Structures are given as structure tokens and as C-alpha cells.
GROMACS .gro file of C-alpha atoms in nm:
model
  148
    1UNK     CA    1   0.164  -2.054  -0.680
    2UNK     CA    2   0.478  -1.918  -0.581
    3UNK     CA    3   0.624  -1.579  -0.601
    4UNK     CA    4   0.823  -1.665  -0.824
    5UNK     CA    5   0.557  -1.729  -1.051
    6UNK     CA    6   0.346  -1.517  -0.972
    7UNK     CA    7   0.612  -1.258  -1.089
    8UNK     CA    8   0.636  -1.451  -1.406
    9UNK     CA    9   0.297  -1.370  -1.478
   10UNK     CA   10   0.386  -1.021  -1.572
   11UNK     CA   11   0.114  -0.858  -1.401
   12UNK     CA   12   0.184  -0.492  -1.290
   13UNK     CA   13  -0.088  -0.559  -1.017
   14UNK     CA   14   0.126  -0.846  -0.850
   15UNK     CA   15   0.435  -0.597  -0.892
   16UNK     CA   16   0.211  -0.321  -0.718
   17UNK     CA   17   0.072  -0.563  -0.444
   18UNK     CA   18   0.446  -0.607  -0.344
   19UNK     CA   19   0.567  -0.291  -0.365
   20UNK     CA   20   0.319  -0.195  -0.143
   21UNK     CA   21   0.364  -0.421   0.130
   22UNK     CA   22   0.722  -0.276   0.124
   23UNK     CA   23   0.572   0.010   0.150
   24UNK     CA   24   0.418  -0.101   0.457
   25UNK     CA   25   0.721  -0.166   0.647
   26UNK     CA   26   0.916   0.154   0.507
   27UNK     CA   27   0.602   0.378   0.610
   28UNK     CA   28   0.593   0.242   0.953
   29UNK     CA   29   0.950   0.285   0.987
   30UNK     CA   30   0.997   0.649   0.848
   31UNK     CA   31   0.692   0.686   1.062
   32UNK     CA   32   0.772   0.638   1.398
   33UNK     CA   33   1.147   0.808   1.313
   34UNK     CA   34   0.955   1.151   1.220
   35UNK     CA   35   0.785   1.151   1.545
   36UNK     CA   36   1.048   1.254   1.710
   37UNK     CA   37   1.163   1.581   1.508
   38UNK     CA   38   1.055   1.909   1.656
   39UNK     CA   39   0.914   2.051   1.334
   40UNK     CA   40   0.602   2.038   1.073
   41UNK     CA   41   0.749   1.697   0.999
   42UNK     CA   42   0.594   1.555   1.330
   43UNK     CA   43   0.264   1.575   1.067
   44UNK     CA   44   0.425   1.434   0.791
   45UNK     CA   45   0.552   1.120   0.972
   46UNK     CA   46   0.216   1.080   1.153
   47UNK     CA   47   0.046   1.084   0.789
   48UNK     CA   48   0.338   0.808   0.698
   49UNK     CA   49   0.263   0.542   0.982
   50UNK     CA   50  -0.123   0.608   0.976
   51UNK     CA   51  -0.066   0.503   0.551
   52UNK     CA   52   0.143   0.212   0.653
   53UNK     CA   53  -0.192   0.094   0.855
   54UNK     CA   54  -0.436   0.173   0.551
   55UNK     CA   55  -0.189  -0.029   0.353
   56UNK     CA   56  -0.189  -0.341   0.574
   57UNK     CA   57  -0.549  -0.378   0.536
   58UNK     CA   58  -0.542  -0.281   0.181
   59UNK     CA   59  -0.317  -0.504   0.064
   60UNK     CA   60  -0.364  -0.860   0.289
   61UNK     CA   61  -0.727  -0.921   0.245
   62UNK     CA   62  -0.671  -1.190   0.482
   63UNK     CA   63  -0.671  -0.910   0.817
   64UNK     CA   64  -0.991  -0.787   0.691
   65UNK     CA   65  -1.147  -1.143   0.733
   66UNK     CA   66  -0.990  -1.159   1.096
   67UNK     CA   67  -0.951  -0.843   1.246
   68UNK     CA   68  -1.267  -0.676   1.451
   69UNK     CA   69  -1.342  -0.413   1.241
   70UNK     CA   70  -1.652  -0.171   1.144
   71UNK     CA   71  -1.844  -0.196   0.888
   72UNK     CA   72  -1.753   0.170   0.757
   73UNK     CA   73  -1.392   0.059   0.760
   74UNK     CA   74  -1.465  -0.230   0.523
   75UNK     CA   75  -1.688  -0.044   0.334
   76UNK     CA   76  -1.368   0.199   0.260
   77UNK     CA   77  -1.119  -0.060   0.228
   78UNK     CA   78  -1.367  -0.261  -0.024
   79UNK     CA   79  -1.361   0.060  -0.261
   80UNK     CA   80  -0.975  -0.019  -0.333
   81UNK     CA   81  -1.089  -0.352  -0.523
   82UNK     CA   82  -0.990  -0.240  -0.895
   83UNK     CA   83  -0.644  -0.108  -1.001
   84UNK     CA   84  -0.715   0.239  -1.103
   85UNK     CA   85  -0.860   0.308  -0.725
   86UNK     CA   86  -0.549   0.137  -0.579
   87UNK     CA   87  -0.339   0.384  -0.784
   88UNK     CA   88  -0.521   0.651  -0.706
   89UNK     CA   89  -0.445   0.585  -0.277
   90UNK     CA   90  -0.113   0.515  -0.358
   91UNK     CA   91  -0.063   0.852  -0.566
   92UNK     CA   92  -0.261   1.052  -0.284
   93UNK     CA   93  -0.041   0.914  -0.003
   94UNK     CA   94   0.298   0.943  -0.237
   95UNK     CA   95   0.199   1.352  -0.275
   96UNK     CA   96   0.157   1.410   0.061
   97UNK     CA   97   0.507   1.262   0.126
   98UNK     CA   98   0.665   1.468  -0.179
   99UNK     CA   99   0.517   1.788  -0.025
  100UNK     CA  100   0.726   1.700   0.355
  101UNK     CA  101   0.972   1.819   0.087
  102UNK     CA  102   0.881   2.185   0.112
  103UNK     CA  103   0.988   2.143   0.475
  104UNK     CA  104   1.278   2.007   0.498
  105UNK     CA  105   1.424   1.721   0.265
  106UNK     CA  106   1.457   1.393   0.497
  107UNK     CA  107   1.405   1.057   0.429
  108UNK     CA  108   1.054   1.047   0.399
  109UNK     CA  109   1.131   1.084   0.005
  110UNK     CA  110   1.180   0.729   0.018
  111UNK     CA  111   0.862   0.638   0.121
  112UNK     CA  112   0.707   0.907  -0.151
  113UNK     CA  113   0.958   0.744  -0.416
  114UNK     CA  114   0.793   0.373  -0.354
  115UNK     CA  115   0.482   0.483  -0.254
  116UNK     CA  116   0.451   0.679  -0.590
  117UNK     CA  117   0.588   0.361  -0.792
  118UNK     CA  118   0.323   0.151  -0.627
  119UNK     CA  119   0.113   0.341  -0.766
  120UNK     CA  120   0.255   0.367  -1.096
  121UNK     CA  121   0.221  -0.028  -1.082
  122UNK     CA  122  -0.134  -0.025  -1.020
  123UNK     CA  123  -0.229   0.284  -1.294
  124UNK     CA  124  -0.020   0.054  -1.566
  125UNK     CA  125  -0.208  -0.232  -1.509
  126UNK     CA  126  -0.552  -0.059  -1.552
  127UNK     CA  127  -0.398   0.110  -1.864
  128UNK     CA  128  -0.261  -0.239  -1.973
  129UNK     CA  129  -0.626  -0.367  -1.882
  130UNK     CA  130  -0.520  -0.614  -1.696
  131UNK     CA  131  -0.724  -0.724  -1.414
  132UNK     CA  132  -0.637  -0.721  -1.042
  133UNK     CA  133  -0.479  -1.055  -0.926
  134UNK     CA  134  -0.421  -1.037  -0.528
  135UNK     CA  135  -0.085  -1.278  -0.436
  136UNK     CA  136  -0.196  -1.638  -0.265
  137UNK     CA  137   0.135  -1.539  -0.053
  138UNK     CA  138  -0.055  -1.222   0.150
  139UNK     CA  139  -0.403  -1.396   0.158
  140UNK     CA  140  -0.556  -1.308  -0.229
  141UNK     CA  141  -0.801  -1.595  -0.376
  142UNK     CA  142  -0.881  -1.911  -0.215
  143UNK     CA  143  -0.641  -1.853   0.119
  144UNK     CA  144  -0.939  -1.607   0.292
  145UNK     CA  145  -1.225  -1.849   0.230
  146UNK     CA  146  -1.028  -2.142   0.348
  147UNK     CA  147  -1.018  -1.975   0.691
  148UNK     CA  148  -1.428  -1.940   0.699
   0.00000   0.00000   0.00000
């Protein structure tokens, strides 16, 4: 399946599953640029790259499968199988990145904007009650047990 089609399935959870691995790049990004600002937003851009890392693995399956991990890692990173959970990251790690706000408006907004639509994705698909389809593209059925 393409992503093409998989788009033309109209489910929010493919929408989300995108969105969020934009997220992942835009995180890292915004990340490493708030490092380097002599304020409280040194915190706020640590907390955006170390989400852009719970995001990888949250979103390709397929790194689970061949990274060396723990088990309590996977045990966590299982628990964001269903939509609603998925939402419910993606809100958490949106908030924190609308409260850098109360600092000093940068462009970690960004990153709250599309971390916060990721997660409005996810929450209208479990409304919707549609279930959670992971993309072929990023490793989602069938590509992770072809590598076993």
C-alpha cells in the first residue's frame, strides 16, 4: 500500500502516525536550537529533543524490533498501542511546549502546534472508533515480522 492510499483510507490514525513523524524531525530540530539559549528554555528544548526520541520509537515499530533495548522501555512504548493512549502522549508533550510560552514566545510553538494536532488525530480516531492502522511505509503490519 502506498501513502497515497493509505491516506485515502480516511483514517485519522494514519493522519496522526504522519504527523507525528514530522513531529519527530521538528522536535529534534527545535531541540538542539533551544540548547543554546541562556534561559529556562534550555529545559524546554531538552524536553523537545528527548520527545522527538519517544516519538521515533513510538511511531516506527520497526526500531523497537532492532534496536537493543530494555525490557522496561518496551514495556512503556507497548502501552501507546491504542489511539486514545497515543493522544494522550501527544497532548502531554504538546502542553509542556505551550507552557515554554510563559517564558518567552520562540519557536517551540511550532512543535506544540503539531504536536497538539497529532494528537488531535489520534483522540478523533478513538472518538470516530476507528481502530489503529500503523503505515507499511514506517514498519506497521507485516514489514516487522518479515525481518524475524
Amino acid at each position: 500500500m502506498t501513502i497515497a492510499e493509505e491516506f485515502a483510507t480516511r483514517n485519522f490514525s494514519i493522519y496522526g502516525q504522519w504527523t507525528g513523524v514530522i513531529c519527530i524531525f521538528l522536535c529534534f530540530a527545535l531541540g538542539i536550537s533551544h540548547l543554546f539559549h541562556v534561559s529556562i528554555l534550555i529545559l524546554f528544548g531538552a524536553l523537545c529533543l528527548a520527545s522527538s526520541f519517544i516519538i521515533i520509537f513510538i511511531e516506527i515499530p520497526l526500531l523497537l524490533r532492532i534496536c537493543p533495548t530494555s525490557a522496561k522501555f518496551d514495556t512503556f512504548m507497548r502501552r501507546f498501542a491504542t489511539n486514545y493512549m497515543r493522544a494522550g502522549i501527544y497532548f502531554a508533550m504538546g502542553l509542556v511546549q505551550w507552557l515554554s510560552i510563559i517564558a518567552d514566545p520562540t519557536s517551540l510553538i511550532a512543535a506544540a502546534i503539531m504536536l497538539t494536532l497529532a494528537g488531535t488525530f489520534y483522540a478523533l480516531a478513538g472518538v470516530k472508533g476507528q481502530g489503529f492502522v500503523g503505515s507499511k511505509t514506517l514498519g506497521g503490519q507485516g514489514v516487522a515480522q518479515m525481518i524475524i
